[in-house]
XYZ file of C-alpha atoms in Angstrom:
668
model
C 91.964 111.719 -102.618
C 93.919 114.478 -104.399
C 94.045 118.131 -103.370
C 91.469 119.268 -105.956
C 88.952 116.695 -104.680
C 89.514 117.797 -101.089
C 89.001 121.422 -102.080
C 85.819 120.564 -103.954
C 84.410 118.749 -100.906
C 85.328 121.660 -98.601
C 83.713 124.223 -100.889
C 80.619 122.022 -101.176
C 80.340 121.726 -97.394
C 80.833 125.480 -97.022
C 78.130 126.174 -99.639
C 75.760 123.750 -97.889
C 76.449 125.434 -94.523
C 75.731 128.883 -95.977
C 72.514 127.679 -97.585
C 71.435 125.973 -94.360
C 72.055 129.111 -92.320
C 70.040 131.122 -94.830
C 67.008 128.863 -94.539
C 63.898 129.820 -92.671
C 64.489 133.416 -91.601
C 60.916 134.498 -92.368
C 57.533 132.964 -93.189
C 53.887 133.971 -93.433
C 50.729 131.817 -93.192
C 47.412 133.560 -93.870
C 45.653 130.325 -92.949
C 47.159 126.823 -93.159
C 45.239 125.156 -96.005
C 48.408 124.369 -97.979
C 50.873 124.510 -95.071
C 51.050 120.831 -94.049
C 54.365 120.337 -95.853
C 55.883 123.231 -93.871
C 54.703 122.088 -90.432
C 55.753 119.295 -88.103
C 52.696 118.231 -86.083
C 52.194 115.587 -83.411
C 49.656 114.584 -80.797
C 46.195 116.014 -81.445
C 47.399 118.722 -83.858
C 45.862 118.835 -87.335
C 44.758 121.262 -90.058
C 40.993 121.566 -90.505
C 39.344 121.408 -93.923
C 39.068 125.191 -94.147
C 42.719 125.807 -93.206
C 42.695 126.415 -89.431
C 45.561 124.954 -87.369
C 43.925 122.983 -84.527
C 46.295 122.088 -81.667
C 43.848 120.181 -79.402
C 40.210 119.083 -79.442
C 37.760 118.481 -76.577
C 39.357 115.245 -75.313
C 40.741 115.203 -71.766
C 44.454 114.840 -70.892
C 45.523 115.648 -74.430
C 48.648 117.271 -75.939
C 49.188 118.842 -79.347
C 52.274 120.362 -80.990
C 52.751 122.193 -84.298
C 56.179 123.544 -85.274
C 57.615 125.134 -88.395
C 59.540 122.208 -89.853
C 62.748 124.133 -90.660
C 65.108 125.301 -87.957
C 65.589 129.045 -87.389
C 69.048 130.581 -86.876
C 68.698 132.259 -83.454
C 72.388 132.766 -82.462
C 74.995 133.749 -85.050
C 77.797 131.701 -83.560
C 77.592 129.862 -80.222
C 81.343 129.461 -80.007
C 82.111 133.181 -79.702
C 79.160 134.236 -77.528
C 77.444 136.195 -80.279
C 74.211 137.887 -79.185
C 70.932 136.152 -79.774
C 69.218 137.411 -82.924
C 66.233 139.695 -82.718
C 62.970 138.068 -83.730
C 59.370 139.055 -84.285
C 56.216 136.977 -84.621
C 52.495 137.657 -84.848
C 49.638 135.166 -84.824
C 45.905 134.944 -84.248
C 44.752 132.410 -81.642
C 41.254 131.312 -80.695
C 40.387 129.190 -77.643
C 36.872 127.751 -77.734
C 35.239 125.735 -74.970
C 31.815 124.143 -74.880
C 31.749 122.853 -71.308
C 31.900 126.148 -69.413
C 35.366 125.506 -67.924
C 38.289 125.570 -70.327
C 41.672 124.070 -69.949
C 44.434 124.462 -69.757
C 45.902 126.847 -72.306
C 48.416 127.120 -75.102
C 51.853 128.627 -75.726
C 54.114 129.977 -78.439
C 57.336 127.972 -78.092
C 60.997 128.197 -79.164
C 62.747 124.868 -78.509
C 66.037 123.250 -79.583
C 64.519 119.923 -80.640
C 61.251 118.506 -81.982
C 59.188 116.598 -81.241
C 59.059 117.729 -77.620
C 59.610 114.708 -75.377
C 59.130 114.010 -71.658
C 56.129 116.362 -71.522
C 52.835 116.206 -69.652
C 49.347 117.534 -70.284
C 47.274 119.751 -67.999
C 49.169 122.474 -66.187
C 52.396 121.734 -68.109
C 50.773 122.787 -71.424
C 52.632 120.003 -73.256
C 55.937 121.857 -72.680
C 57.586 120.160 -69.698
C 56.943 117.597 -66.971
C 57.599 117.008 -63.286
C 60.919 115.341 -64.245
C 62.460 118.196 -66.223
C 60.627 121.319 -65.069
C 63.137 124.048 -64.182
C 66.183 122.395 -65.784
C 68.505 124.923 -67.458
C 69.376 122.240 -69.991
C 65.868 122.533 -71.448
C 66.806 125.659 -73.459
C 63.096 126.313 -73.754
C 61.381 129.691 -74.210
C 57.595 130.099 -74.253
C 54.878 132.738 -74.073
C 51.901 131.071 -72.382
C 48.228 131.955 -72.742
C 47.015 130.229 -69.614
C 43.325 129.676 -68.841
C 43.618 127.218 -65.938
C 41.974 127.995 -62.581
C 43.447 125.948 -59.718
C 46.032 126.249 -56.951
C 48.655 123.632 -57.787
C 52.193 124.755 -57.073
C 53.244 125.337 -60.677
C 50.395 127.740 -61.464
C 51.595 131.320 -61.191
C 48.234 133.102 -61.638
C 44.640 132.060 -60.893
C 43.524 132.095 -64.536
C 43.304 134.125 -67.774
C 46.869 135.426 -67.897
C 49.836 135.794 -70.232
C 53.258 134.738 -68.992
C 56.899 134.376 -70.050
C 58.329 130.899 -69.349
C 62.065 130.178 -69.331
C 62.888 126.456 -68.861
C 60.098 126.342 -66.265
C 56.312 126.259 -66.299
C 56.332 128.876 -63.527
C 56.565 132.158 -65.435
C 59.295 134.709 -64.783
C 56.553 137.299 -65.291
C 52.784 136.873 -65.656
C 50.044 139.489 -66.043
C 46.282 139.312 -66.584
C 45.360 139.137 -70.273
C 44.542 142.675 -71.422
C 45.423 145.407 -73.905
C 45.965 149.168 -73.690
C 43.832 151.581 -75.681
C 45.182 154.755 -77.294
C 44.126 156.560 -74.099
C 46.198 154.014 -72.088
C 43.066 152.441 -70.610
C 43.606 148.808 -69.591
C 40.922 146.553 -71.140
C 40.649 142.900 -70.075
C 40.782 140.214 -72.772
C 38.972 136.945 -71.985
C 41.113 134.150 -73.411
C 38.111 131.807 -73.110
C 35.745 134.258 -74.766
C 35.629 132.205 -77.956
C 36.703 135.182 -80.124
C 39.991 135.437 -82.086
C 42.851 137.310 -80.398
C 45.937 138.656 -82.161
C 49.294 138.449 -80.412
C 52.623 140.161 -81.196
C 55.926 138.969 -79.679
C 59.029 141.085 -80.398
C 62.554 140.613 -79.054
C 65.200 143.341 -79.574
C 68.589 141.713 -79.109
C 70.473 145.018 -78.993
C 68.305 146.432 -76.204
C 67.680 142.963 -74.709
C 63.984 143.758 -74.372
C 61.077 141.370 -74.924
C 57.645 142.882 -75.700
C 54.390 140.883 -75.680
C 51.200 142.553 -76.927
C 47.669 141.239 -77.470
C 44.424 142.736 -78.771
C 41.027 141.520 -79.969
C 40.854 140.423 -83.607
C 40.820 143.261 -86.217
C 42.037 145.928 -83.752
C 45.376 147.569 -84.631
C 48.436 146.745 -82.565
C 48.310 148.729 -79.292
C 51.038 151.317 -78.836
C 51.898 150.038 -75.333
C 52.755 146.329 -74.904
C 51.140 144.151 -72.240
C 54.554 142.840 -71.102
C 57.893 144.600 -71.567
C 60.691 142.543 -70.009
C 64.437 143.209 -69.913
C 66.031 139.830 -70.605
C 69.030 138.375 -72.423
C 67.960 135.269 -74.357
C 71.495 134.271 -75.338
C 71.847 131.741 -72.461
C 68.493 130.227 -73.455
C 68.891 129.898 -77.226
C 70.990 127.367 -79.082
C 72.369 128.294 -82.480
C 69.387 126.735 -84.268
C 65.910 126.501 -82.756
C 62.415 125.444 -83.758
C 59.403 127.752 -83.413
C 55.808 126.661 -82.988
C 52.876 126.082 -80.662
C 51.960 123.730 -77.846
C 48.620 123.210 -76.103
C 47.140 120.775 -73.615
C 43.900 119.841 -71.913
C 43.343 118.371 -68.464
C 40.197 117.578 -66.538
C 38.512 120.315 -68.553
C 38.929 120.794 -72.283
C 39.147 123.439 -74.985
C 39.733 123.592 -78.696
C 42.981 125.528 -79.221
C 43.289 127.095 -82.684
C 45.782 129.226 -84.636
C 44.229 131.091 -87.588
C 47.333 132.754 -89.065
C 51.032 133.104 -88.236
C 54.101 135.019 -89.394
C 57.688 135.022 -88.106
C 60.921 136.828 -88.914
C 64.396 137.238 -87.478
C 66.165 140.616 -87.349
C 63.118 142.578 -88.596
C 59.372 142.916 -88.024
C 57.284 139.894 -88.918
C 55.118 140.323 -92.042
C 51.623 141.649 -91.359
C 48.820 139.125 -91.518
C 45.996 139.781 -93.976
C 43.258 139.469 -91.379
C 40.451 139.460 -93.929
C 41.885 136.275 -95.491
C 42.149 134.250 -92.273
C 39.797 131.261 -91.914
C 37.578 130.938 -88.850
C 37.381 127.874 -86.600
C 34.490 125.456 -87.056
C 31.713 125.788 -84.488
C 30.088 122.822 -82.774
C 26.378 122.886 -82.165
C 25.482 122.637 -78.472
C 22.546 120.347 -77.787
C 19.734 121.551 -75.529
C 17.564 119.358 -73.254
C 15.024 117.832 -75.627
C 12.284 117.330 -73.087
C 11.910 121.028 -72.269
C 12.222 122.018 -75.926
C 9.362 119.664 -76.819
C 7.121 121.177 -74.147
C 7.909 124.740 -75.222
C 7.312 123.894 -78.878
C 3.897 122.421 -78.183
C 2.823 125.547 -76.246
C 4.226 128.121 -78.682
C 3.565 126.591 -82.076
C 0.220 128.305 -82.630
C 1.500 131.661 -81.353
C 4.625 131.516 -83.481
C 2.650 131.453 -86.710
C 0.999 134.748 -85.827
C 4.232 136.261 -84.541
C 6.133 135.274 -87.670
C 3.508 136.913 -89.861
C 3.591 140.136 -87.806
C 7.371 140.099 -87.786
C 7.396 139.605 -91.546
C 5.198 142.676 -92.059
C 7.409 144.691 -89.683
C 10.616 143.689 -91.456
C 9.185 144.454 -94.884
C 8.100 147.889 -93.666
C 11.505 148.533 -92.083
C 13.300 147.341 -95.212
C 11.314 149.723 -97.398
C 12.043 152.620 -95.037
C 15.763 151.837 -95.066
C 15.757 151.572 -98.842
C 14.235 155.029 -99.073
C 16.883 156.371 -96.672
C 19.682 154.804 -98.714
C 18.330 155.655 -102.152
C 20.133 158.135 -104.363
C 19.526 159.700 -107.764
C 22.782 160.073 -109.670
C 23.304 162.842 -112.184
C 25.026 161.751 -115.391
C 28.166 163.768 -114.717
C 28.729 162.001 -111.371
C 29.530 158.793 -113.226
C 32.451 160.489 -114.978
C 34.597 160.757 -111.843
C 36.321 157.853 -110.046
C 36.508 157.068 -106.324
C 32.767 157.442 -105.778
C 31.287 155.358 -102.935
C 27.656 154.170 -103.018
C 25.679 156.050 -100.391
C 24.248 152.827 -98.978
C 27.763 151.576 -98.118
C 28.499 154.738 -96.117
C 25.047 154.674 -94.515
C 25.495 151.103 -93.308
C 29.127 151.651 -92.304
C 28.101 154.458 -89.925
C 25.021 152.614 -88.585
C 22.787 155.070 -90.391
C 25.005 158.065 -89.457
C 24.267 157.324 -85.832
C 25.272 159.868 -83.202
C 27.300 157.178 -81.417
C 29.709 157.156 -84.360
C 30.408 160.935 -84.384
C 34.122 161.794 -84.101
C 33.720 165.573 -84.323
C 31.430 168.341 -85.512
C 31.638 171.908 -86.760
C 30.075 174.468 -89.056
C 30.569 172.156 -92.046
C 28.626 169.239 -90.527
C 29.948 166.140 -88.754
C 32.696 163.525 -89.042
C 31.698 159.915 -88.427
C 33.699 156.791 -87.743
C 32.652 154.129 -90.224
C 33.523 150.705 -91.583
C 33.671 149.724 -95.223
C 32.350 146.209 -94.796
C 33.420 144.934 -98.199
C 37.037 145.898 -97.415
C 36.822 145.448 -93.617
C 38.480 148.849 -93.279
C 37.800 151.592 -90.742
C 37.378 155.067 -92.228
C 36.443 158.617 -91.249
C 33.471 160.036 -93.188
C 33.044 163.797 -93.335
C 29.448 164.816 -94.082
C 29.214 168.348 -95.495
C 25.803 169.988 -95.719
C 25.850 172.269 -98.764
C 23.122 174.762 -99.585
C 24.246 175.502 -103.139
C 25.199 173.361 -106.119
C 27.434 176.079 -107.550
C 30.916 174.696 -108.125
C 30.102 171.143 -106.974
C 31.133 169.544 -110.251
C 34.483 171.353 -110.267
C 34.988 170.474 -106.608
C 34.390 166.747 -107.173
C 36.730 166.793 -110.165
C 39.490 168.059 -107.864
C 38.556 165.551 -105.158
C 38.878 162.700 -107.649
C 42.317 163.958 -108.555
C 43.365 164.322 -104.909
C 42.248 160.746 -104.320
C 45.234 159.587 -106.381
C 47.771 161.008 -103.886
C 49.834 158.484 -101.917
C 52.252 159.541 -99.179
C 52.986 158.212 -95.700
C 52.430 161.679 -94.169
C 49.173 162.445 -95.968
C 45.802 161.151 -94.776
C 44.581 159.444 -97.906
C 41.342 160.751 -99.383
C 39.730 157.460 -100.345
C 36.721 158.833 -102.185
C 33.511 160.845 -102.148
C 29.766 160.579 -102.415
C 27.086 163.144 -103.227
C 23.448 162.663 -102.181
C 20.945 165.480 -102.576
C 22.482 168.461 -100.756
C 25.019 166.416 -98.816
C 28.611 165.807 -99.862
C 30.517 163.020 -98.109
C 34.311 162.699 -98.085
C 35.879 159.385 -97.075
C 39.348 159.384 -95.439
C 41.617 156.883 -93.750
C 40.733 156.556 -90.061
C 43.378 157.858 -87.656
C 42.927 156.126 -84.258
C 44.825 158.765 -82.219
C 42.795 161.702 -83.469
C 44.217 165.171 -84.068
C 47.334 166.849 -82.728
C 45.431 169.739 -81.133
C 43.721 167.419 -78.637
C 47.170 166.361 -77.345
C 48.307 169.987 -77.151
C 45.208 171.703 -75.745
C 42.806 169.140 -74.244
C 43.259 169.399 -70.474
C 41.215 166.216 -69.958
C 43.666 164.056 -71.913
C 45.808 161.984 -69.562
C 48.767 161.628 -71.937
C 51.156 164.351 -73.061
C 53.401 164.288 -76.106
C 57.120 164.303 -75.396
C 59.393 166.716 -77.230
C 60.821 163.895 -79.371
C 57.293 162.938 -80.454
C 56.404 166.581 -81.212
C 59.584 167.137 -83.219
C 58.965 163.933 -85.208
C 55.373 165.033 -85.998
C 56.596 168.438 -87.228
C 59.018 166.720 -89.594
C 56.279 164.363 -90.795
C 54.018 167.283 -91.759
C 56.905 169.085 -93.459
C 57.549 165.992 -95.621
C 53.840 165.824 -96.448
C 53.809 169.473 -97.593
C 56.901 168.934 -99.770
C 54.990 166.135 -101.490
C 51.975 168.408 -102.060
C 53.981 171.409 -103.250
C 56.706 169.777 -105.353
C 56.561 166.017 -105.739
C 53.002 165.321 -106.890
C 51.894 165.696 -110.499
C 50.175 169.016 -109.706
C 50.853 171.719 -107.141
C 48.459 171.250 -104.210
C 47.935 174.201 -101.865
C 46.290 172.821 -98.735
C 44.986 176.221 -97.497
C 44.159 174.970 -94.005
C 47.377 173.761 -92.329
C 46.800 173.753 -88.556
C 47.100 171.458 -85.552
C 43.515 170.187 -85.771
C 44.201 168.996 -89.335
C 47.339 167.129 -88.241
C 46.114 163.610 -87.521
C 48.007 160.856 -85.713
C 47.978 157.191 -86.672
C 48.331 154.251 -84.290
C 52.118 154.813 -83.980
C 51.697 158.616 -83.486
C 53.066 159.382 -86.940
C 51.856 162.778 -88.161
C 49.645 162.939 -91.257
C 48.148 166.033 -92.873
C 44.415 165.648 -93.453
C 41.217 167.482 -94.483
C 41.644 168.518 -98.121
C 38.214 170.162 -98.321
C 39.786 173.583 -99.003
C 42.734 172.413 -101.150
C 43.419 174.018 -104.545
C 45.323 172.496 -107.460
C 47.237 174.092 -110.299
C 49.909 172.987 -112.756
C 53.608 173.242 -111.956
C 55.014 176.477 -113.374
C 51.588 178.131 -113.553
C 50.144 180.861 -111.363
C 47.231 180.071 -109.028
C 43.831 181.618 -109.687
C 42.351 184.361 -107.544
C 39.770 183.014 -105.107
C 37.789 183.952 -102.047
C 39.808 183.822 -98.857
C 39.227 180.666 -96.872
C 40.994 179.102 -93.941
C 41.145 179.637 -90.195
C 41.848 182.860 -88.319
C 45.387 182.904 -86.989
C 46.825 180.846 -89.870
C 45.939 183.012 -92.919
C 48.961 184.717 -94.467
C 48.728 188.541 -94.714
C 49.220 188.745 -98.489
C 45.943 186.925 -99.157
C 43.975 190.096 -98.372
C 45.777 191.868 -101.258
C 46.227 189.159 -103.911
C 43.424 186.712 -103.174
C 45.793 183.982 -104.423
C 46.582 181.021 -102.206
C 50.137 179.832 -102.919
C 52.589 177.376 -101.440
C 53.905 180.373 -99.480
C 50.501 180.604 -97.780
C 50.924 177.034 -96.555
C 54.473 177.840 -95.362
C 53.092 180.723 -93.284
C 50.479 178.443 -91.682
C 53.184 175.823 -91.033
C 55.162 178.502 -89.183
C 52.183 179.060 -86.866
C 51.974 175.271 -86.382
C 55.635 175.298 -85.274
C 54.756 177.879 -82.608
C 51.733 175.847 -81.435
C 53.790 172.702 -80.931
C 56.691 174.456 -79.198
C 54.608 176.796 -77.011
C 51.542 174.643 -76.347
C 49.291 177.650 -77.063
C 46.662 178.410 -79.699
C 47.343 181.092 -82.360
C 44.897 183.452 -80.645
C 43.913 183.124 -76.992
C 41.371 185.316 -75.211
C 42.626 186.121 -71.719
C 39.712 188.458 -70.966
C 36.490 189.488 -72.763
C 38.288 192.341 -74.561
C 41.880 191.090 -74.393
C 43.607 188.555 -76.597
C 47.133 187.182 -76.893
C 48.358 186.706 -80.467
C 50.908 183.883 -80.425
C 53.051 185.116 -83.315
C 53.324 188.618 -81.773
C 54.325 187.154 -78.425
C 57.045 184.955 -79.929
C 58.390 187.820 -82.047
C 58.505 190.114 -79.002
C 60.334 187.512 -76.883
C 62.803 186.946 -79.734
C 63.471 190.690 -79.979
C 64.136 190.781 -76.205
C 66.501 187.753 -76.465
C 64.082 185.738 -74.328
C 62.986 183.287 -76.995
C 63.085 180.188 -74.781
C 60.608 181.711 -72.316
C 57.771 180.801 -74.710
C 58.289 177.020 -74.350
C 55.328 174.858 -73.296
C 55.680 174.416 -69.495
C 54.152 170.921 -69.790
C 57.428 169.751 -71.304
C 59.021 170.265 -67.861
C 62.274 171.336 -69.554
C 62.587 167.856 -71.097
C 63.599 168.953 -74.590
C 66.609 169.381 -76.819
C 67.589 173.056 -76.603
C 69.085 173.198 -80.115
C 65.995 171.570 -81.640
C 63.694 173.912 -79.719
C 65.584 177.017 -80.839
C 65.545 175.722 -84.415
C 61.766 175.169 -84.332
C 61.055 178.633 -82.912
C 63.408 180.445 -85.301
C 62.093 178.391 -88.196
C 58.577 179.462 -87.166
C 59.709 183.098 -87.385
C 61.360 182.387 -90.749
C 58.178 180.789 -92.172
C 55.777 183.440 -90.842
C 57.477 186.471 -92.347
C 55.168 189.081 -93.860
C 56.813 189.026 -97.288
C 56.083 185.692 -99.032
C 59.353 185.777 -101.006
C 61.312 185.919 -97.739
C 59.874 182.634 -96.517
C 61.641 179.308 -97.162
C 60.165 176.553 -99.288
C 58.989 173.433 -97.504
C 61.914 171.503 -98.952
C 64.279 174.016 -97.323
C 62.310 173.551 -94.097
C 62.898 169.789 -94.180
C 66.607 170.373 -94.776
C 66.754 172.559 -91.665
C 64.795 170.050 -89.553
C 66.992 167.159 -90.703
C 70.180 169.105 -90.009
C 71.231 169.124 -93.686
C 71.223 172.944 -93.680
C 71.966 175.316 -90.795
C 69.601 178.203 -90.049
C 72.032 181.054 -89.452
C 71.734 183.109 -86.280
C 72.299 186.170 -88.483
C 69.115 185.714 -90.501
C 66.941 188.860 -90.506
C 63.213 188.220 -90.129
C 60.973 190.536 -92.148
C 57.685 191.568 -90.549
C 55.261 194.318 -91.475
C 54.399 196.965 -88.913
C 50.746 195.997 -89.095
C 50.200 192.749 -87.236
C 49.352 190.091 -89.829
C 47.158 188.098 -87.491
C 45.093 191.116 -86.532
C 44.712 191.715 -90.241
C 43.484 188.115 -90.446
C 40.636 188.950 -88.110
C 39.333 191.491 -90.648
C 39.287 189.025 -93.546
C 36.285 187.094 -94.876
C 37.034 183.467 -94.144
C 35.552 180.046 -93.669
C 36.123 179.566 -89.984
C 36.770 176.632 -87.728
C 34.239 175.408 -85.239
C 34.996 174.348 -81.694
C 36.712 171.170 -82.819
C 39.022 173.111 -85.078
C 37.997 171.437 -88.343
C 37.567 173.883 -91.203
C 34.459 173.996 -93.308
C 34.255 173.793 -97.051
C 32.615 176.559 -99.030
C 31.519 175.234 -102.399
C 29.882 178.493 -103.317
C 32.805 180.695 -102.304
C 35.743 180.305 -104.604
C 35.884 176.607 -105.403
């Protein structure tokens, strides 16, 4: 063979090696209807007709395996002790039993070879056996969802637990199956409950930390994992590994199902589209026929009467509900997009039931709801309006605001008008508003300084989008801590656009009645009556003080005495005692430079002269460290306290929950 042929072969082998290493770094199955060609299954495993991956059925002493057929690159290079790659996977499992005692569980598995050999059913979950259990040569990693209840030596928990298995069926760590709510409450999850459960498994190779999290189907991923384990998986993983599932039955049986699955190395696994996942088939459970026959013979005559009465009751109830959900649309309402049918909002809030109330104020109430057609949780603000003046103009602006899209803005999804009620539909924020973290003494959790600083930057980015980046200038007019909402990951989002005003870039805003919340209204509004982006900057400055000091803009220390936050901060700054205003709940756990920046930036934003204030884009540059706020900057304040001036202004005030009302008849 000549040199050119040798070179061609070498380059071909190199190209094949590169292609092989690039295979199978990520996949996503929203159901498994067309996934048979991508899976390697053995034992009892199969794909049902509607696309559910079934690992076992209700036969005793049974094993089932289902693996992704392509190998995954888990270690960059075994020969030089490269770190194991990070990986992330999420899947929805469902364990269904019909005999009252399930068994024995299932596991997510990473193994060097398939099919798995020398394995046993029952307590070994189809992973290992008495011959090889505990051998380091297994190179086997598994997260078990164990439902067995016995006392054999390999069982590390009585039942209903989640464990991490390394080459051994006895877990290195095992905890009862549960999830943590946003309030850090531990809620038990019954693995044998027959309902789908979503699981997230994330390994960070740099930090060498493994996180395992579970939650009931359709709930968002909990902020706190169920298991967080410091572990180096490099000794466990080979260069290439297979990922999949294993399940087994013993004396008792269960159907073990997987409804959807995604996996990725070096980044987060793709999100499953939960609304597209198929559900497992359900087997009818037979009842004793002798007793049923006796009951039928006794009740048959009574049932006819009861059915007729029930029919009349249901018809009457249906007609009442139809009247409650009815609506008469005016012609102009059909001109504007993003309108929700009233009946959808009525049903989604269980008839605006008091159990669904998230908050209330002078404007009305906010309800937690579900849009059933989209399977999406929302917050519905119900505003009781006594005048139709300005409603059409207001809805026109709402329809325009509904087109905004930004990660730090709570999206206004739409609106609905029925009689005198106006309903605004927003994205639901599971962690509520920032002010409850700052001021609610009953809340068990406290925001760290890093979390507070991140939220302040989030809101600044959101205001830049409103003021400069969207197609029109949007002045929010009610920036405050109660309108800063937190999503499941505690990202800050600016919400409640009931008072927002829009005008074209380069144009001047119109004069309007003064609305907002006492303590946040900029002093120039009493003279000009024009809400500008500078008004929002002033309110953002007060928000900076709230977050840093942990105090409300105005606090009443006695019946006739009040502490005005902005005056207090200004006075401490003048006396060179600026850091004495810091929230004591931080316990001095904060970055001094960041804290000084936030406080001085608050003074910069809350200056009496609007032209002296920075723009929100300048604010983001300061917060990101792109620009330096000079120590020589001179803050301009009027002699007359701007916040005391606020107390003399006509305004649309907040109620006890801090959510501002909307005045359709006053300046919209």
